[in-house]
Structures are given as structure tokens and as C-alpha cells.
Tab-separated table of C-alpha atoms in Angstrom:
chain	number	residue	atom	x	y	z
W	1	ASP	CA	115.038	103.680	124.333
W	2	THR	CA	115.346	102.210	120.872
W	3	ALA	CA	112.240	100.228	119.913
W	4	VAL	CA	113.623	98.315	116.908
W	5	SER	CA	117.395	98.245	116.696
W	6	GLN	CA	119.534	96.891	113.896
W	7	THR	CA	123.229	96.218	113.819
W	8	PRO	CA	125.394	97.085	112.087
W	9	LYS	CA	124.232	100.382	110.608
W	10	TYR	CA	126.730	100.120	107.758
W	11	LEU	CA	128.280	97.015	106.255
W	12	VAL	CA	130.813	96.962	103.422
W	13	THR	CA	131.969	93.566	102.254
W	14	GLN	CA	133.365	91.736	99.257
W	15	MET	CA	131.456	89.530	96.861
W	16	GLY	CA	131.259	85.945	97.964
W	17	ASN	CA	131.426	86.691	101.672
W	18	ASP	CA	128.814	85.623	104.236
W	19	LYS	CA	127.385	88.274	106.551
W	20	SER	CA	124.659	88.692	109.151
W	21	ILE	CA	122.466	91.591	110.178
W	22	LYS	CA	120.883	91.522	113.620
W	23	CYS	CA	117.536	92.929	114.679
W	24	GLU	CA	116.019	93.233	118.133
W	25	GLN	CA	112.754	94.782	119.278
W	26	ASN	CA	111.831	95.648	122.852
W	27	LEU	CA	108.161	96.387	122.149
W	28	GLY	CA	106.819	92.951	123.001
W	29	HIS	CA	105.550	92.559	119.429
W	30	ASP	CA	104.694	89.141	118.069
W	31	THR	CA	105.622	89.621	114.421
W	32	MET	CA	108.879	90.738	112.823
W	33	TYR	CA	109.805	91.503	109.235
W	34	TRP	CA	112.698	92.156	106.910
W	35	TYR	CA	112.357	94.654	104.048
W	36	LYS	CA	114.847	95.521	101.323
W	37	GLN	CA	115.102	99.010	99.797
W	38	ASP	CA	117.081	99.049	96.585
W	39	SER	CA	118.831	101.906	94.822
W	40	LYS	CA	115.552	102.983	93.218
W	41	LYS	CA	114.086	103.354	96.705
W	42	PHE	CA	111.487	100.595	96.312
W	43	LEU	CA	110.684	98.942	99.632
W	44	LYS	CA	109.978	95.226	99.289
W	45	ILE	CA	109.072	92.748	101.955
W	46	MET	CA	111.376	89.755	102.217
W	47	PHE	CA	110.330	87.741	105.262
W	48	SER	CA	107.897	87.750	108.139
W	49	TYR	CA	108.074	85.773	111.372
W	50	ASN	CA	105.357	85.372	113.959
W	51	ASN	CA	106.440	84.007	117.336
W	52	LYS	CA	109.597	82.517	115.780
W	53	GLU	CA	107.659	80.879	112.937
W	54	LEU	CA	108.172	81.866	109.279
W	55	ILE	CA	104.913	83.101	107.755
W	56	ILE	CA	106.036	85.061	104.679
W	57	ASN	CA	108.884	84.316	102.293
W	58	GLU	CA	108.655	86.537	99.235
W	59	THR	CA	110.634	84.531	96.662
W	60	VAL	CA	113.899	85.622	98.139
W	61	PRO	CA	116.992	83.645	97.001
W	62	ASN	CA	117.846	80.893	99.428
W	63	ARG	CA	121.185	82.599	100.048
W	64	PHE	CA	119.127	84.701	102.462
W	65	SER	CA	118.230	82.855	105.635
W	66	PRO	CA	116.330	84.533	108.445
W	67	LYS	CA	116.744	83.180	111.954
W	68	SER	CA	114.526	83.952	114.913
W	69	PRO	CA	115.950	82.636	118.199
W	70	ASP	CA	113.062	84.210	120.107
W	71	LYS	CA	110.211	86.544	119.283
W	72	ALA	CA	112.262	89.629	120.118
W	73	HIS	CA	114.982	88.841	117.582
W	74	LEU	CA	115.041	88.287	113.833
W	75	ASN	CA	118.457	88.051	112.266
W	76	LEU	CA	119.236	87.949	108.557
W	77	HIS	CA	122.115	85.834	107.314
W	78	ILE	CA	123.267	86.217	103.721
W	79	ASN	CA	125.560	83.697	102.045
W	80	SER	CA	127.741	84.255	98.989
W	81	LEU	CA	127.012	87.950	98.730
W	82	GLU	CA	126.467	89.405	95.254
W	83	LEU	CA	126.707	92.952	93.942
W	84	GLY	CA	122.913	93.051	93.571
W	85	ASP	CA	122.493	92.489	97.283
W	86	SER	CA	123.666	96.043	97.887
W	87	ALA	CA	120.715	97.847	99.448
W	88	VAL	CA	119.339	99.166	102.696
W	89	TYR	CA	117.720	96.443	104.788
W	90	PHE	CA	115.032	97.388	107.274
W	91	CYS	CA	113.745	95.312	110.137
W	92	ALA	CA	110.244	95.961	111.499
W	93	SER	CA	107.853	94.592	114.079
W	94	SER	CA	104.127	94.745	114.777
W	95	ARG	CA	101.540	93.498	117.221
W	96	PRO	CA	98.399	92.375	115.450
W	97	PRO	CA	95.646	93.082	114.936
W	98	GLY	CA	95.718	96.160	112.808
W	99	ASN	CA	98.571	98.050	114.388
W	100	GLY	CA	101.182	99.834	112.395
W	101	TYR	CA	104.670	98.542	111.913
W	102	THR	CA	107.635	99.973	113.795
W	103	PHE	CA	110.745	100.054	111.636
W	104	GLY	CA	114.385	100.078	112.558
W	105	SER	CA	116.768	102.674	111.180
W	106	GLY	CA	118.163	100.354	108.525
W	107	THR	CA	121.416	98.641	107.615
W	108	ARG	CA	123.163	99.897	104.499
W	109	LEU	CA	124.877	96.935	102.877
W	110	THR	CA	127.438	97.584	100.161
W	111	VAL	CA	128.929	94.656	98.290
W	112	VAL	CA	132.108	95.441	96.375
K	1	ASP	CA	101.569	95.225	93.534
K	2	ALA	CA	100.493	98.359	95.329
K	3	LYS	CA	96.770	99.063	95.023
K	4	THR	CA	97.093	102.801	95.367
K	5	THR	CA	97.897	105.748	93.103
K	6	GLN	CA	99.658	108.825	94.430
K	7	PRO	CA	101.206	111.860	92.743
K	8	PRO	CA	104.981	111.408	92.531
K	9	SER	CA	105.745	114.733	94.194
K	10	MET	CA	104.157	117.753	95.849
K	11	ASP	CA	105.271	121.067	97.301
K	12	CYS	CA	103.852	122.805	100.338
K	13	ALA	CA	104.798	126.060	102.023
K	14	GLU	CA	106.016	125.831	105.590
K	15	GLY	CA	103.212	126.523	108.059
K	16	ARG	CA	100.483	125.618	105.587
K	17	ALA	CA	98.399	122.468	105.565
K	18	ALA	CA	99.780	119.719	103.366
K	19	ASN	CA	97.052	117.681	101.679
K	20	LEU	CA	98.301	114.435	100.157
K	21	PRO	CA	95.815	112.586	97.949
K	22	CYS	CA	95.588	108.861	97.343
K	23	ASN	CA	93.370	106.886	94.989
K	24	HIS	CA	92.405	103.329	95.880
K	25	SER	CA	89.442	102.647	93.623
K	26	THR	CA	89.658	98.843	93.977
K	27	ILE	CA	89.697	98.816	97.770
K	28	SER	CA	87.783	95.941	99.334
K	29	GLY	CA	85.343	96.276	102.195
K	30	ASN	CA	87.728	94.764	104.716
K	31	GLU	CA	90.801	96.732	103.666
K	32	TYR	CA	92.118	99.604	105.719
K	33	VAL	CA	93.930	102.683	104.458
K	34	TYR	CA	97.341	103.183	106.085
K	35	TRP	CA	99.797	106.034	105.756
K	36	TYR	CA	103.517	105.850	106.395
K	37	ARG	CA	106.322	108.247	105.688
K	38	GLN	CA	110.045	107.857	105.175
K	39	ILE	CA	112.315	110.727	106.020
K	40	HIS	CA	115.634	110.599	104.194
K	41	SER	CA	117.903	107.763	105.375
K	42	GLN	CA	115.471	106.667	108.081
K	43	GLY	CA	113.096	103.736	108.428
K	44	PRO	CA	109.453	104.210	107.456
K	45	GLN	CA	107.277	105.707	110.176
K	46	TYR	CA	103.634	104.846	110.787
K	47	ILE	CA	101.359	107.903	110.661
K	48	ILE	CA	97.709	106.904	110.754
K	49	HIS	CA	95.160	104.420	109.470
K	50	GLY	CA	91.398	104.161	109.009
K	51	LEU	CA	88.621	102.035	107.599
K	52	LYS	CA	85.821	104.410	106.648
K	53	ASN	CA	85.573	107.099	109.299
K	54	ASN	CA	87.847	110.098	109.336
K	55	GLU	CA	90.676	109.762	111.812
K	56	THR	CA	92.921	112.228	113.618
K	57	ASN	CA	95.947	111.824	115.814
K	58	GLU	CA	98.803	114.005	116.979
K	59	MET	CA	100.559	113.731	113.632
K	60	ALA	CA	97.861	114.041	111.006
K	61	SER	CA	94.254	113.670	109.893
K	62	LEU	CA	92.943	111.096	107.473
K	63	ILE	CA	89.895	111.894	105.374
K	64	ILE	CA	88.330	108.948	103.539
K	65	THR	CA	85.616	109.565	100.953
K	66	GLU	CA	82.227	107.997	101.494
K	67	ASP	CA	82.747	105.500	98.663
K	68	ARG	CA	86.225	104.754	100.098
K	69	LYS	CA	87.817	105.025	96.671
K	70	SER	CA	90.143	107.815	97.709
K	71	SER	CA	91.584	109.463	100.784
K	72	THR	CA	93.605	112.502	101.818
K	73	LEU	CA	96.275	112.747	104.461
K	74	ILE	CA	96.395	116.189	106.034
K	75	LEU	CA	99.407	117.561	107.889
K	76	PRO	CA	97.814	120.632	109.450
K	77	HIS	CA	100.880	122.861	109.854
K	78	ALA	CA	103.725	121.524	107.768
K	79	THR	CA	107.291	122.071	108.940
K	80	LEU	CA	110.606	121.455	107.213
K	81	ARG	CA	110.873	118.223	109.179
K	82	ASP	CA	107.829	116.897	107.342
K	83	THR	CA	109.841	116.675	104.123
K	84	ALA	CA	109.661	112.964	103.300
K	85	VAL	CA	108.193	110.326	101.003
K	86	TYR	CA	104.616	109.559	102.034
K	87	TYR	CA	103.151	106.137	101.301
K	88	CYS	CA	99.456	105.343	101.092
K	89	ILE	CA	98.781	101.626	101.558
K	90	VAL	CA	95.626	99.548	101.584
K	91	ARG	CA	95.641	96.225	103.348
K	92	VAL	CA	93.553	93.755	105.215
K	93	VAL	CA	94.304	93.827	108.914
K	94	ASP	CA	97.377	91.690	109.634
K	95	ASP	CA	98.275	91.294	105.977
K	96	LYS	CA	101.747	92.286	104.841
K	97	ILE	CA	102.442	95.904	103.949
K	98	ILE	CA	103.237	96.466	100.288
K	99	PHE	CA	104.810	99.840	99.593
K	100	GLY	CA	104.234	101.690	96.319
K	101	LYS	CA	106.245	104.617	95.008
K	102	GLY	CA	104.700	107.169	97.356
K	103	THR	CA	104.605	110.963	97.128
K	104	ARG	CA	107.742	112.964	97.714
K	105	LEU	CA	106.619	115.977	99.750
K	106	HIS	CA	108.833	119.055	99.720
K	107	ILE	CA	108.190	121.644	102.401
K	108	LEU	CA	109.325	125.045	101.163
K	109	PRO	CA	110.661	127.608	103.640
């Protein structure tokens, strides 16, 4: 059983398009996250939601809009895609306090 | 910014213990030491964490110095599948995880 699942695994799209990445966790965790890993392999946090409420927004362009319909889902919608958005996006979840994060397997986004 | 310093890369022979060091000289009293790893093309994987006592689980052991300014992650019998980037992270419980550059561990057959 997949704990944190992301879809799609690969996404190739043209500049200017709008796309969404979906994330679901079946662990019963309260908090979910989106991370971006760029071509230099740096992992950076983008957003964090706790029980559907936004708690972290790390100066991400407002073209990126997370949506959490319920605490098991955190989707990432990206408007007007740019070349620099090409990266691997990881979803994660955790159950405080102090527990480790469980990450999904990533979505490789390529903007052409 | 990451609060830890790790060597960029290390080699270890298969079957030997891999000892990965981490310096965190500015760690605060309420910050824990966490270790994650990222195997190529996969999401990061939680390994272990501790506050001041040494910790052990099925994956690894974590040794934290008495002054808490450094720690060592020990993989007791490294296998080829342990080849990965290992991240040492310090954080207050429930704070966000900030990843540094990590140590790229190569397990040599």
C-alpha cells in the first residue's frame, strides 16, 4: 500500500500552460507539504498545510496555488508555467509531534 | 539555511560500517537531530532522530556527542542499496525540515 502517492509521475508541458499535481496520503497524518528539488538537487520547502489550513508559504510565486480539499489530499496547481518551474516536486506528510516526514516518489515536471 | 555541515561525499566498502559525520555547533537545546536519505530518483526517506541520547533502530544508529555539537549516523553493515545522499537536519519538533547539501555516500562492491 502506497503511503504518500503523487500523480502524475512525469509531466511534460509547454510554457504558459496550467497544470496540477495531485497528492494523497493514507497514513492519517495531519500535516502535508510540497517540496521542490531543482536541477542542482537542492530540496526546498514550498508549502505546508495542517488540517486543510495553510501554515507555511515559502515565498513561492503566486502562480503556485496549493489546494487541500481534506487533510488526506494536498494538490498543487501551477499557472502560466515557466521554464524555471522544471524540477521534481515532492509531496510529504507527517503527524506531529516530532515524527519524521513520509515523502512521495516525486513528480518530474519538464516545461518546454 | 541549513544549520549543519556534512562532507560532500564519502566511500564505504560493502559489508563495512558506514559512519557519516555531521557538525551542528549552533544547535539549540530544544532542537533535535534528524537524518534522512535520498536514493536516486526517489523521495527522501526518514532514518532516525534524537535529542541527546544515542538512538538505534532497524536502519541505523545515531551517536550524539555530549555537547550535542556533532553527531554520527552509523549504518552497521552497508550494502549497495545504501548508496544515497544522506541529510543531517536539526530542527525544533514540528518545525519545517530544511535540507542542506547532504553527503553522497558511495558503497563500493
